[in-house]
CSV table of C-alpha atoms and ligand atoms in Angstrom, one decimal:
chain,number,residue,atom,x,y,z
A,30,UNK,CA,-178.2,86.1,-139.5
A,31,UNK,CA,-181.2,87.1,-137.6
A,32,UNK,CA,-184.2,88.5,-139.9
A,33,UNK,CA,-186.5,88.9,-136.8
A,34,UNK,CA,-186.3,87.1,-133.2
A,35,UNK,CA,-187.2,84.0,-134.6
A,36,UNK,CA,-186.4,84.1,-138.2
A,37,UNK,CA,-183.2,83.0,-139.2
A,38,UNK,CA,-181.2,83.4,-142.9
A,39,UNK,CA,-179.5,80.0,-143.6
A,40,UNK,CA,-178.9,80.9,-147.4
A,41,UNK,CA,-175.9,80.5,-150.1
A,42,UNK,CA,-173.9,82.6,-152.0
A,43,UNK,CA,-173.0,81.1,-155.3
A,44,UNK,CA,-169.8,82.6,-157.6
A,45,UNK,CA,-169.1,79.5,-159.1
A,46,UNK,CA,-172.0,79.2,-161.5
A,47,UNK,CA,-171.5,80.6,-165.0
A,48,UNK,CA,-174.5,80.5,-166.0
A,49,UNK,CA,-178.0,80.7,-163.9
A,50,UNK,CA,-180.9,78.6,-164.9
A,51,UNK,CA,-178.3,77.3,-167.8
A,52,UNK,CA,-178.3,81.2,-169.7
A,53,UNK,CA,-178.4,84.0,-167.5
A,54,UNK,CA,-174.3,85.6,-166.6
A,55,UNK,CA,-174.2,86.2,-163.0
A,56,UNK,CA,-170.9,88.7,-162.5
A,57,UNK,CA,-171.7,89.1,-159.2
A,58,UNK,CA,-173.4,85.2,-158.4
A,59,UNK,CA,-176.3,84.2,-157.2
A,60,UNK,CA,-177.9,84.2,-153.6
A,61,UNK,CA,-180.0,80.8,-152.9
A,62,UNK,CA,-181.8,82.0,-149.8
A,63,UNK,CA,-183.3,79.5,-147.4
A,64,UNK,CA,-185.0,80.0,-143.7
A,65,UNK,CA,-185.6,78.8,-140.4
A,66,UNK,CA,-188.4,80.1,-137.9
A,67,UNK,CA,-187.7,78.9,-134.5
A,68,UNK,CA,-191.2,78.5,-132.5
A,69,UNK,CA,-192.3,75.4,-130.7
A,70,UNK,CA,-192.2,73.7,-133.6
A,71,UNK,CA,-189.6,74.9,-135.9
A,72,UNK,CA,-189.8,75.4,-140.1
A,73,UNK,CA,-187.3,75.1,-142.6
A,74,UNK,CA,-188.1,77.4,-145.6
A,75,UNK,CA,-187.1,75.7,-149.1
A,76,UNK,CA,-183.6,74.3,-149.2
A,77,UNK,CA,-180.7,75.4,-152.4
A,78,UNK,CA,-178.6,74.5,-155.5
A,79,UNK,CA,-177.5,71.1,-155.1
A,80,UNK,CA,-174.1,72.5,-155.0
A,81,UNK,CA,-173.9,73.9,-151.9
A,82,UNK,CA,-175.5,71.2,-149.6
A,83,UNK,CA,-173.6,71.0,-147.3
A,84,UNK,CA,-172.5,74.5,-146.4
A,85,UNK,CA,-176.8,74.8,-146.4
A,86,UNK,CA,-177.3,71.6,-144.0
A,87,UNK,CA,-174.2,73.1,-142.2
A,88,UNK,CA,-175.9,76.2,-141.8
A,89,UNK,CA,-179.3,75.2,-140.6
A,90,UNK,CA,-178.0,72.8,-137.7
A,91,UNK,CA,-175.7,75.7,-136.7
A,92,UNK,CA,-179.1,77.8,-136.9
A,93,UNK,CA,-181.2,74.8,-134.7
A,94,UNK,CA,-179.3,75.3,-131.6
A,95,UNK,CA,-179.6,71.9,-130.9
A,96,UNK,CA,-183.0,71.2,-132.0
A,97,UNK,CA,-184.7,69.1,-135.1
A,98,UNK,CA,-186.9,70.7,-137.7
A,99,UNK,CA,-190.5,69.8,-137.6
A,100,UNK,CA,-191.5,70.9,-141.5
A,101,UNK,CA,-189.6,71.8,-144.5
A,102,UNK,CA,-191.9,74.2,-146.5
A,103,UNK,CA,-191.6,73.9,-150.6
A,104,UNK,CA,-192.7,77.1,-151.9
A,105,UNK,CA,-191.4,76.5,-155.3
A,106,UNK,CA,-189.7,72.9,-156.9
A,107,UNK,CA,-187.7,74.6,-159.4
A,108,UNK,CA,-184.3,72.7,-158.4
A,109,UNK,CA,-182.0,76.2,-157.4
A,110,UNK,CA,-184.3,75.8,-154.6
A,111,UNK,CA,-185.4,72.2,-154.2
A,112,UNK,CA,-182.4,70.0,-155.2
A,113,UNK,CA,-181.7,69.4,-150.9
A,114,UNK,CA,-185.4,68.0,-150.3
A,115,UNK,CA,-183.9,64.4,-150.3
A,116,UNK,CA,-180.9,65.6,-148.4
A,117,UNK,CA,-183.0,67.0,-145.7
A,118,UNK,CA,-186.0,64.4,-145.4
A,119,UNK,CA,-182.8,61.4,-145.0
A,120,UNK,CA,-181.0,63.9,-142.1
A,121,UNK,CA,-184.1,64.5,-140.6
A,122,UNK,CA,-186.5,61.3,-140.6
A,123,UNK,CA,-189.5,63.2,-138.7
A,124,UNK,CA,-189.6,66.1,-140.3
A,125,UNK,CA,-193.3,66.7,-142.6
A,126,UNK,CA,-192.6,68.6,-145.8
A,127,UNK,CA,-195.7,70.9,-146.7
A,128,UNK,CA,-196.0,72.1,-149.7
A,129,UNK,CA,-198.9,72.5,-152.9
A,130,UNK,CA,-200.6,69.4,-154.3
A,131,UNK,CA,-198.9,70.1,-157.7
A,132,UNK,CA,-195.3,70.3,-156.0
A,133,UNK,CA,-195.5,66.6,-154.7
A,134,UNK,CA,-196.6,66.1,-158.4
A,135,UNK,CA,-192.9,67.1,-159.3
A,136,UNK,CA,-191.1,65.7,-156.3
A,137,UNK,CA,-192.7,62.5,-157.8
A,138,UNK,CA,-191.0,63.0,-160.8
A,139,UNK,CA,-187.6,64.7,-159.5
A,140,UNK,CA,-186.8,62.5,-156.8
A,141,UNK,CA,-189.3,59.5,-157.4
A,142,UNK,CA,-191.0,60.3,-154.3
A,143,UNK,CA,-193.5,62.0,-153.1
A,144,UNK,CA,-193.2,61.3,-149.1
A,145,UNK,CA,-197.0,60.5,-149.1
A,146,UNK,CA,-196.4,59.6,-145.4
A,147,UNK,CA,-194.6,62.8,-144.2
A,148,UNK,CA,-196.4,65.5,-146.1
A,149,UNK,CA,-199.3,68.3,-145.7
A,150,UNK,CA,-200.4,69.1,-149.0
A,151,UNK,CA,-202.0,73.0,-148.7
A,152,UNK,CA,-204.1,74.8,-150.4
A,153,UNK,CA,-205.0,78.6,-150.8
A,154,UNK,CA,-205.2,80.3,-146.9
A,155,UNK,CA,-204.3,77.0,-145.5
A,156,UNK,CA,-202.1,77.4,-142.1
A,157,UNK,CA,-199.7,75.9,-140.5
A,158,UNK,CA,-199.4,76.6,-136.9
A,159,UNK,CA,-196.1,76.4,-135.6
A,160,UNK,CA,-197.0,78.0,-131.8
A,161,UNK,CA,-196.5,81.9,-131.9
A,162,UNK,CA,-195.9,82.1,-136.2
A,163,UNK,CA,-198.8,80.9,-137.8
A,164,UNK,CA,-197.7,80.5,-141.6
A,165,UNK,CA,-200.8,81.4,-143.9
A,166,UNK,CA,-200.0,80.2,-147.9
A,167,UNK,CA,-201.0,82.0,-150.4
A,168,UNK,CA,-201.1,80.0,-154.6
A,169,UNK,CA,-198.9,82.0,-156.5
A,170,UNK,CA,-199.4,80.0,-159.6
A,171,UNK,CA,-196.8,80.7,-162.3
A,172,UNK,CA,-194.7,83.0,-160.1
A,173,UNK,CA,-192.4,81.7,-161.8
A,174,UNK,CA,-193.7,77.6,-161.8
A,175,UNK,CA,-197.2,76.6,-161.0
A,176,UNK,CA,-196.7,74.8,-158.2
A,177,UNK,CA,-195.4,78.2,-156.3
A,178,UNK,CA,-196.9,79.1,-152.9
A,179,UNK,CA,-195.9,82.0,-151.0
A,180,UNK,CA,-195.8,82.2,-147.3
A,181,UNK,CA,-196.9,84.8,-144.8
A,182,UNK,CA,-196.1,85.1,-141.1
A,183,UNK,CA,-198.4,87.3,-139.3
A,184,UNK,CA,-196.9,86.9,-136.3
A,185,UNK,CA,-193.6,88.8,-137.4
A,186,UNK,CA,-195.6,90.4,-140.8
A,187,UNK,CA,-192.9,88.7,-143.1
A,188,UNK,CA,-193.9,87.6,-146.5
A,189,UNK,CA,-191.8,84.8,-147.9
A,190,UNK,CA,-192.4,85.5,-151.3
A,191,UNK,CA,-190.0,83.1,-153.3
A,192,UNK,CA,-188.9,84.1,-156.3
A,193,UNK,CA,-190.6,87.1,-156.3
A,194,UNK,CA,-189.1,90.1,-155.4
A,195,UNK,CA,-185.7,88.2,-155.8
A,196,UNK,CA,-183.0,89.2,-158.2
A,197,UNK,CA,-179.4,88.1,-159.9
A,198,UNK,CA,-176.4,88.6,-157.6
A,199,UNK,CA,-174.9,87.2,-154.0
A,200,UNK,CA,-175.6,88.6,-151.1
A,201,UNK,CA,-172.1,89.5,-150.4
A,202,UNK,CA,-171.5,91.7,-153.6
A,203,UNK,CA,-173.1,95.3,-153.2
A,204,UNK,CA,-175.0,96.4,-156.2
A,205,UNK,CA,-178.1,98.8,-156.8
A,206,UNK,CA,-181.2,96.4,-156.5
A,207,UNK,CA,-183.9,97.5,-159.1
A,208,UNK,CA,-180.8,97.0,-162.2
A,209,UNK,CA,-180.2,93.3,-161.2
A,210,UNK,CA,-184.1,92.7,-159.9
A,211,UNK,CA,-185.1,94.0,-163.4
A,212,UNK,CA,-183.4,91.9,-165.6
A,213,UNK,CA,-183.9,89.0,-163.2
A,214,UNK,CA,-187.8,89.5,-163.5
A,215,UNK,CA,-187.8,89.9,-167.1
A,216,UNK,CA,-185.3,87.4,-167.9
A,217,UNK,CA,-187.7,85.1,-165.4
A,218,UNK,CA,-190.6,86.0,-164.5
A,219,UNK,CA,-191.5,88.8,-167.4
A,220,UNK,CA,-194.2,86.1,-169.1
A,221,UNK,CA,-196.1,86.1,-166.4
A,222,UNK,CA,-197.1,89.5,-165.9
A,223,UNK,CA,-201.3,88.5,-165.1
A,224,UNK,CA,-199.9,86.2,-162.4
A,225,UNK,CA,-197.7,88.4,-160.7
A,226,UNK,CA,-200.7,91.0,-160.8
A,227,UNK,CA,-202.6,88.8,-159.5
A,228,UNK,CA,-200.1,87.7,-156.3
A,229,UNK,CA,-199.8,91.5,-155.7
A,230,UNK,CA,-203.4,92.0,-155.1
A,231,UNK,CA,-203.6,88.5,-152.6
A,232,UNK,CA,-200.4,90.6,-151.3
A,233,UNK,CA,-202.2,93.9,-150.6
A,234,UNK,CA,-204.4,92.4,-148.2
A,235,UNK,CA,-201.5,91.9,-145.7
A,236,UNK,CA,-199.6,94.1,-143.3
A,237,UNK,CA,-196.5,93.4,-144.7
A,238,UNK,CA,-193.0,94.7,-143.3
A,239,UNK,CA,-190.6,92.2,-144.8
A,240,UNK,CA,-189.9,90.5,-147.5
A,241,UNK,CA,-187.9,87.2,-147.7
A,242,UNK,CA,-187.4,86.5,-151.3
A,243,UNK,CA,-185.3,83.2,-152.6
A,244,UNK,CA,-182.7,85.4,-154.2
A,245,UNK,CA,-181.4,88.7,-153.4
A,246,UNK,CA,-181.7,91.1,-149.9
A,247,UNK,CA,-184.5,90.7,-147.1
A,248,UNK,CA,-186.3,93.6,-148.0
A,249,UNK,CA,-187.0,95.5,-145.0
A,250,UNK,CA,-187.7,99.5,-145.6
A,251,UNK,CA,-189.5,101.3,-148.6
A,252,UNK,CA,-191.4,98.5,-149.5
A,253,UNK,CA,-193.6,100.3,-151.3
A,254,UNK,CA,-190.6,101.4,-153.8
A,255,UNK,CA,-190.2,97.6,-154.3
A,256,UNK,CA,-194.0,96.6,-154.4
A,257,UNK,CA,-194.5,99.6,-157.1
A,258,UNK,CA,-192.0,98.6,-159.6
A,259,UNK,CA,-193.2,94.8,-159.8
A,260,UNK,CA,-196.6,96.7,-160.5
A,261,UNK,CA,-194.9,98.8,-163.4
A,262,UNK,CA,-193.1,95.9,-164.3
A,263,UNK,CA,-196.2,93.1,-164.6
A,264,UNK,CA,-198.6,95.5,-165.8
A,265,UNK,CA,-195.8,96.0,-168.6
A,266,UNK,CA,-196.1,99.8,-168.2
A,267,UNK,CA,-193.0,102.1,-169.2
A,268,UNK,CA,-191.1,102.3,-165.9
A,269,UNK,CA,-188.9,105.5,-167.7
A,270,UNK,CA,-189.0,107.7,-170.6
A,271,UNK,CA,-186.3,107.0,-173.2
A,272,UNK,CA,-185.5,105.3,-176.4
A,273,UNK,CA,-183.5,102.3,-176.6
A,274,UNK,CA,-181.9,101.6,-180.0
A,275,UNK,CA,-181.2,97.6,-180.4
A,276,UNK,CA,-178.9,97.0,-183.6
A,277,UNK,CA,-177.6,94.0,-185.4
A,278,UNK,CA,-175.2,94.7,-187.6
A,279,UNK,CA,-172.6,92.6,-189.9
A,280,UNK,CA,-170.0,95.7,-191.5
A,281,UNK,CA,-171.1,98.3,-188.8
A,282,UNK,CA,-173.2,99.7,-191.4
A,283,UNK,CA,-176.1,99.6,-189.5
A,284,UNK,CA,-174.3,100.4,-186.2
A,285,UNK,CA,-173.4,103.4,-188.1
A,286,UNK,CA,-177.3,104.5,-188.5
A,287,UNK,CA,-178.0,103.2,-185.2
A,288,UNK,CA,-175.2,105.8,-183.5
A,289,UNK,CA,-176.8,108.4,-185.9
A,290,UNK,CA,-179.7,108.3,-184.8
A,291,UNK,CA,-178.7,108.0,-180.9
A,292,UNK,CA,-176.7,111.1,-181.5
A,293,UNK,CA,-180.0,113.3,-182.8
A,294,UNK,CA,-182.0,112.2,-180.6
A,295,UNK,CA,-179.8,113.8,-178.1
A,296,UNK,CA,-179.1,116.6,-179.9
A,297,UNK,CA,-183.2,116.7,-179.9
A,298,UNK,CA,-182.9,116.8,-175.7
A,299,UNK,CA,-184.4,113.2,-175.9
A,300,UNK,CA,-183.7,112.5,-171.8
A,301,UNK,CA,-182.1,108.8,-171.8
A,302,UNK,CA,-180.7,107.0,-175.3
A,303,UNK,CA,-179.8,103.5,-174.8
A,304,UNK,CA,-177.6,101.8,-177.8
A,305,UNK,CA,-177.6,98.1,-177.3
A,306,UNK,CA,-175.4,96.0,-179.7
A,307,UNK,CA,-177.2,92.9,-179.7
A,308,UNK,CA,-174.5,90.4,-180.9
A,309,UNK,CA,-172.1,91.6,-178.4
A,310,UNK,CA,-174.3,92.6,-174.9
A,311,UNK,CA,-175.7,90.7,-172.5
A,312,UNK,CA,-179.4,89.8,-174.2
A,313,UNK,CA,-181.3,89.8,-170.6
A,314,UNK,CA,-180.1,93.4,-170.0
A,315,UNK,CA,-181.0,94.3,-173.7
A,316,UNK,CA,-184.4,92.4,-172.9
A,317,UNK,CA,-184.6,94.4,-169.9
A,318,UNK,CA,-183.8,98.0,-171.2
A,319,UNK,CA,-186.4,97.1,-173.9
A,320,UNK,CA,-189.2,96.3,-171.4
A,321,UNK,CA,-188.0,99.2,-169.0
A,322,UNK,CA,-188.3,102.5,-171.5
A,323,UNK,CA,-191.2,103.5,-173.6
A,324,UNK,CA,-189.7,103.7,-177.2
A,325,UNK,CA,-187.6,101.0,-178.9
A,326,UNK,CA,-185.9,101.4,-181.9
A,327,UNK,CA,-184.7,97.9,-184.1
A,328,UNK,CA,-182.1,98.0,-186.2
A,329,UNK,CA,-181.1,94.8,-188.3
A,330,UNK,CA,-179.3,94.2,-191.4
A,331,UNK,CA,-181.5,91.8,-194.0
A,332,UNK,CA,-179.9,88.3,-193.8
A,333,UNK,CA,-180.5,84.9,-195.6
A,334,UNK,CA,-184.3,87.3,-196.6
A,335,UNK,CA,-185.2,87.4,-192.9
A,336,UNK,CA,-183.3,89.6,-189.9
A,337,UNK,CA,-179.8,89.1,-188.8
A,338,UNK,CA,-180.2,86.3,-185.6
A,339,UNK,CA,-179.6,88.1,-183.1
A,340,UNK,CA,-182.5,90.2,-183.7
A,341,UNK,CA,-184.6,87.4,-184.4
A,342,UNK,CA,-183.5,86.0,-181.0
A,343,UNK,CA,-184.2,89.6,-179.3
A,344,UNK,CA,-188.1,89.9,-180.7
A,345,UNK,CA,-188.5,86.0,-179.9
A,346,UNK,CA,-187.7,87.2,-176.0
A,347,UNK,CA,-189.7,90.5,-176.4
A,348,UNK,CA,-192.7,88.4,-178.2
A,349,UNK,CA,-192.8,85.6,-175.9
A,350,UNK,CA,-192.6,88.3,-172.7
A,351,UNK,CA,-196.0,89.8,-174.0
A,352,UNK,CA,-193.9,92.9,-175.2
A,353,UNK,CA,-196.8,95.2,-175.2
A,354,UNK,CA,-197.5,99.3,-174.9
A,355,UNK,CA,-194.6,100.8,-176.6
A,356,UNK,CA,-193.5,102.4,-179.7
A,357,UNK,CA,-191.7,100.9,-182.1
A,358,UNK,CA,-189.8,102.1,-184.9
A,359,UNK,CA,-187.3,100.5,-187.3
A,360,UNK,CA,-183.9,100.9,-189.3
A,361,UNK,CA,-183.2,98.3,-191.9
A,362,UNK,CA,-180.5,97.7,-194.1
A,363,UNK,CA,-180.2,95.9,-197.3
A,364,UNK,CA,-177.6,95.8,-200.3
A,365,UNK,CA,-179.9,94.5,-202.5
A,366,UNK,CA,-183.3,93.1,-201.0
A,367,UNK,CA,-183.8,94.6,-197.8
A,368,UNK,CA,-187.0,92.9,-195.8
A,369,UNK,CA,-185.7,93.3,-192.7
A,370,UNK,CA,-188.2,95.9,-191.7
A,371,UNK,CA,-190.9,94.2,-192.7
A,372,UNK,CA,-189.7,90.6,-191.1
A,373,UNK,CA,-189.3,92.9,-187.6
A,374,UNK,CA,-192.7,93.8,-188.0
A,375,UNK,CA,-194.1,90.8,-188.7
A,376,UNK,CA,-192.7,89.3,-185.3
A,377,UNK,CA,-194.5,91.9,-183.5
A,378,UNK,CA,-197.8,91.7,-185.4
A,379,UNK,CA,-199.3,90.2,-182.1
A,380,UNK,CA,-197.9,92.5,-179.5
A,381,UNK,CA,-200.9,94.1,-178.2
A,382,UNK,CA,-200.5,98.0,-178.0
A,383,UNK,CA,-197.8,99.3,-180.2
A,384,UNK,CA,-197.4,102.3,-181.6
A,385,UNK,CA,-195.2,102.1,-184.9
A,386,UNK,CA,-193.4,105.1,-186.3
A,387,UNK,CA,-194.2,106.6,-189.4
A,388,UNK,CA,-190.7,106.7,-190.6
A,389,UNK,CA,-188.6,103.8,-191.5
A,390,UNK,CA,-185.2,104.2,-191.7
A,391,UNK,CA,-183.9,102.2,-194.9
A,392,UNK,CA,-180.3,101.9,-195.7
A,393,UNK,CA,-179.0,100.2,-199.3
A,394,UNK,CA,-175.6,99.0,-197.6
A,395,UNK,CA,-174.5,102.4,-196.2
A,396,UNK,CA,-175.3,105.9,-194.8
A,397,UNK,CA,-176.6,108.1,-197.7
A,398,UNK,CA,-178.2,111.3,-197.8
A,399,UNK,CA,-181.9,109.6,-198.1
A,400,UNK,CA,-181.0,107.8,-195.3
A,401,UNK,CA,-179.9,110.6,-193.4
A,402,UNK,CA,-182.6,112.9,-193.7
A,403,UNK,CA,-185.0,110.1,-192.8
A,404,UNK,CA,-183.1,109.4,-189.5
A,405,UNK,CA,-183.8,112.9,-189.0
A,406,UNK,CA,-187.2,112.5,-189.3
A,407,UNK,CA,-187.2,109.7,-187.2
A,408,UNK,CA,-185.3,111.4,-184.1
A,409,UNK,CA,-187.8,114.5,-184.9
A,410,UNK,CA,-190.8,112.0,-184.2
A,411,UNK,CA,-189.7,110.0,-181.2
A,412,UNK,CA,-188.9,113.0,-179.6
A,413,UNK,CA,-191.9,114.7,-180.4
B,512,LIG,FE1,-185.3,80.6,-158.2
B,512,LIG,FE2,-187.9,79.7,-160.3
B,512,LIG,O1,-186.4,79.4,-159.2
C-alpha cells in the first residue's frame, strides 16, 4: 500500500489476539502498523507483535524492491511494536537502528542488547537525512512510554506519530474511528493527558497532512477533526453533553434505581442517557463513556462495608486517569449499613474539579417511595 510516492504500509492485521496489551477485547483485532520510506537510503519505521514476523519481514522485502534497509527507526519499545528489532537487525546486518537514548536503555533489557555499534541515539529536532525525506524527531515522552519519539517527514508533511492518534481494530474491519480511538486513548493513553498536550503543541508547529499512527487508518483528510478531539480528550474536557449512569448491582435492586433514574432523565429531555452495567460491559468502553460525557452517575450496592468490586475497579480506572471536570452524583444501596456512597466519594476525594450533586439517592434494599422521590430530584438537578 502506497501512503505517498515513497512511503510504503508494511503493517499487520491481528484477529487472533484476545486480549490487547493482556486486558483490552479487540472484536474487530488490532492493526500493528509498520513503514518503509524509499529514498536513497531507505527507513524502516518500527517493526510488530512478535506473532506476525514473518508476514511483516515478508512484507517489507516485498516493499524493498530489491533493496536493503539502511535504518530501522524505534519510535516506541513497547513490544506490540518492537518484538521484530532482533529479527530485523540478524536479516539485515548493516542496517543502524535510531532511536531515543532511553529506548536503547530497554532494548538492553528486552533483548540484552543495545547494538552500541549500529545505532544513532537522537534527541529532540535531531534529523536524519535519508536524501529527499529528512526525518525530524520529536520526544513524546509518556505518549504512551517515555522513551516514545515521534517522527516528521517534511518532505511529504507526514507525521509518524506512534501510538498516538492510533486506536483498537484491524485495518480490514470497517468501523467509525473516534468510538474505537476513544476507548483506545483512555484505556492507554488517558493518564497522560499533560504529555499529549504537550506533543500537540510540538505538533502545531508542523504543516502536517498525514498521519501515520502504529494502530488504526493513515489519517489523511479532516485532520483537524482528529487533532481536536485528542485536545478534548487530554485536556479531559467533556467531549458531549449527557449523563452516564454506571451501576453495580447484586439482586438488580440497584439496576432497578439506576433504569429509574435513566428513564426521568429522559422523560426530563436530558439529550444522551448512558446505562452501563459494570459487571457485565466491557470496563474500557464504560471508562470511556465516563471520560467522554459531562455528568456521571455511580450506582453501587454496599458490600463487605466498602462498594461492590466492580465499582471499586471502575473509580480505580477513573482515579488513576486523572478523572477530573465533571459532575458526579451517587445512588447507594444498603439493607442494613449502606456506606457505599460515602466509600464512592471518598475514591474521588482527589479528583480535581468535580461537581457533586446535592441529592444522594439512598436505597435500604429496594425501590421505595423515599427513594423515588429523591431520584426525582436527582433527574430534576442533572438536567437542570
Ligand atoms: Fe502500541 Fe504503547 O504500544
Amino acid at each position: 500500500m502506497h501512503i505517498t510516492n515513497d512511503i510504503r504500509y508494511i503493517g499487520v492485521n491481528d484477529h487472533e489476539t484476545d486480549l490487547f496489551e493482556g486486558q483490552y477485547i479487540v472484536p474487530n483485532g488490532m492493526a500493528y502498523n509498520s513503514y518503509l520510506i524509499l529514498d536513497e537510503k531507505t527507513a524502516v519505521m518500527d517493526t510488530v507483535d512478535r506473532n506476525f514476523r514473518d508476514e511483516w519481514l515478508e512484507k517489507l522485502e516485498s516493499a524493498l524492491e530489491g533493496g536493503t534497509p539502511d535504518y530501522l527507526v524505534v519510535q516506541h519499545m513497547e513490544p506490540d511494536h518492537s518484538a521484530n528489532i532482533t529479527a530485523f537487525m540478524e536479516k539485515y546486518p548493516d542496517a543502524v537502528v535510531a532511536a531515543s537514548a532511553k529506548a536503547f536503555d530497554m532494548m538492553k533489557n528486552f533483548f540484552g542488547t543495545d547494538y552500541a555499534d549500529r545505532r544513532i541515539i537522537v534527541k529532540e529536532n535531531d534529523t536524519l537525512e535519508l536524501g529527499k525525506h529528512t526525518l525530524t524527531f520529536v520526544t513524546a515522552p509518556m505518549v504512551h512510554w517515555p522513551e516514545v519519539i515521534v517522527t516528521y517527514d517534511a518532505a511529504d508533511k507526514v507525521l509518524f506519530s506512534a501510538d498516538g492518534f492510533g486506536k483498537f481494530g484491524a485495518l480490514d474491519a470497517e468501523e467509525d474511528w473516534a468510538c474505537e480511538a476513544r476507548r483506545y486513548y483512555f484505556g492507554i493513553v488517558g493518564k497522560y493527558g499533560a504529555q499529549v498536550q504537550a506533543l500537540l503543541r510540538k505538533a502545531a508547529k508542523l504543516d502536517i497532512q498525514k498521519i501515520c499512527p502504529l494502530h488504526g487508518p493513515v489519517l489523511t483528510e479532516d485532520l483537524g477533526y482528529y487533532i481536536g478531539l485528542y485536545d478534548t480528550w487530554s485536556s479531559y474536557g467533556v467531549e458531549s453533553e449527557g449523563v452516564v449512569i454506571a451501576y453495580a448491582s447484586v439482586y438488580g435492586n440497584t439496576k432497578a434505581a439506576a433504569e429509574l433514574l435513566a428513564e426521568k432523565l429522559s422523560e426530563k429531555g436530558c439529550e444522551k442517557v448512558v446505562l452501563t452495567d459494570l459487571a457485565r460491559s466491557d470496563m474500557a468502553e464504560a471508562v470511556e463513556d465516563a471520560f467522554r460525557y459531562g455528568k456521571l452517575v455511580l450506582a453501587s450496592t454496599t458490600y463487605n462495608g466498602d462498594v461492590f468490586p466492580f465499582m471499586r475497579e471502575f473509580i480505580n480506572h477513573l482515579t488513576e486517569r486523572n478523572f477530573c471536570n465533571r459532575t458526579v452524583a451517587f445512588i447507594e444501596n444498603g439493607s442494613w449499613a449502606p456506606t457505599a456512597a460515602r466509600v464512592m466519594n471518598k475514591m474521588l476525594e482527589n479528583s480535581k474539579n468535580l461537581t457533586f450533586a446535592e441529592t444522594t439517592v439512598q436505597l435500604r434494599s429496594s425501590l421505595s417511595d423515599e427513594s423515588r422521590m429523591q431520584i426525582e430530584a436527582l433527574a430534576e438537578e442533572l438536567c437542570r
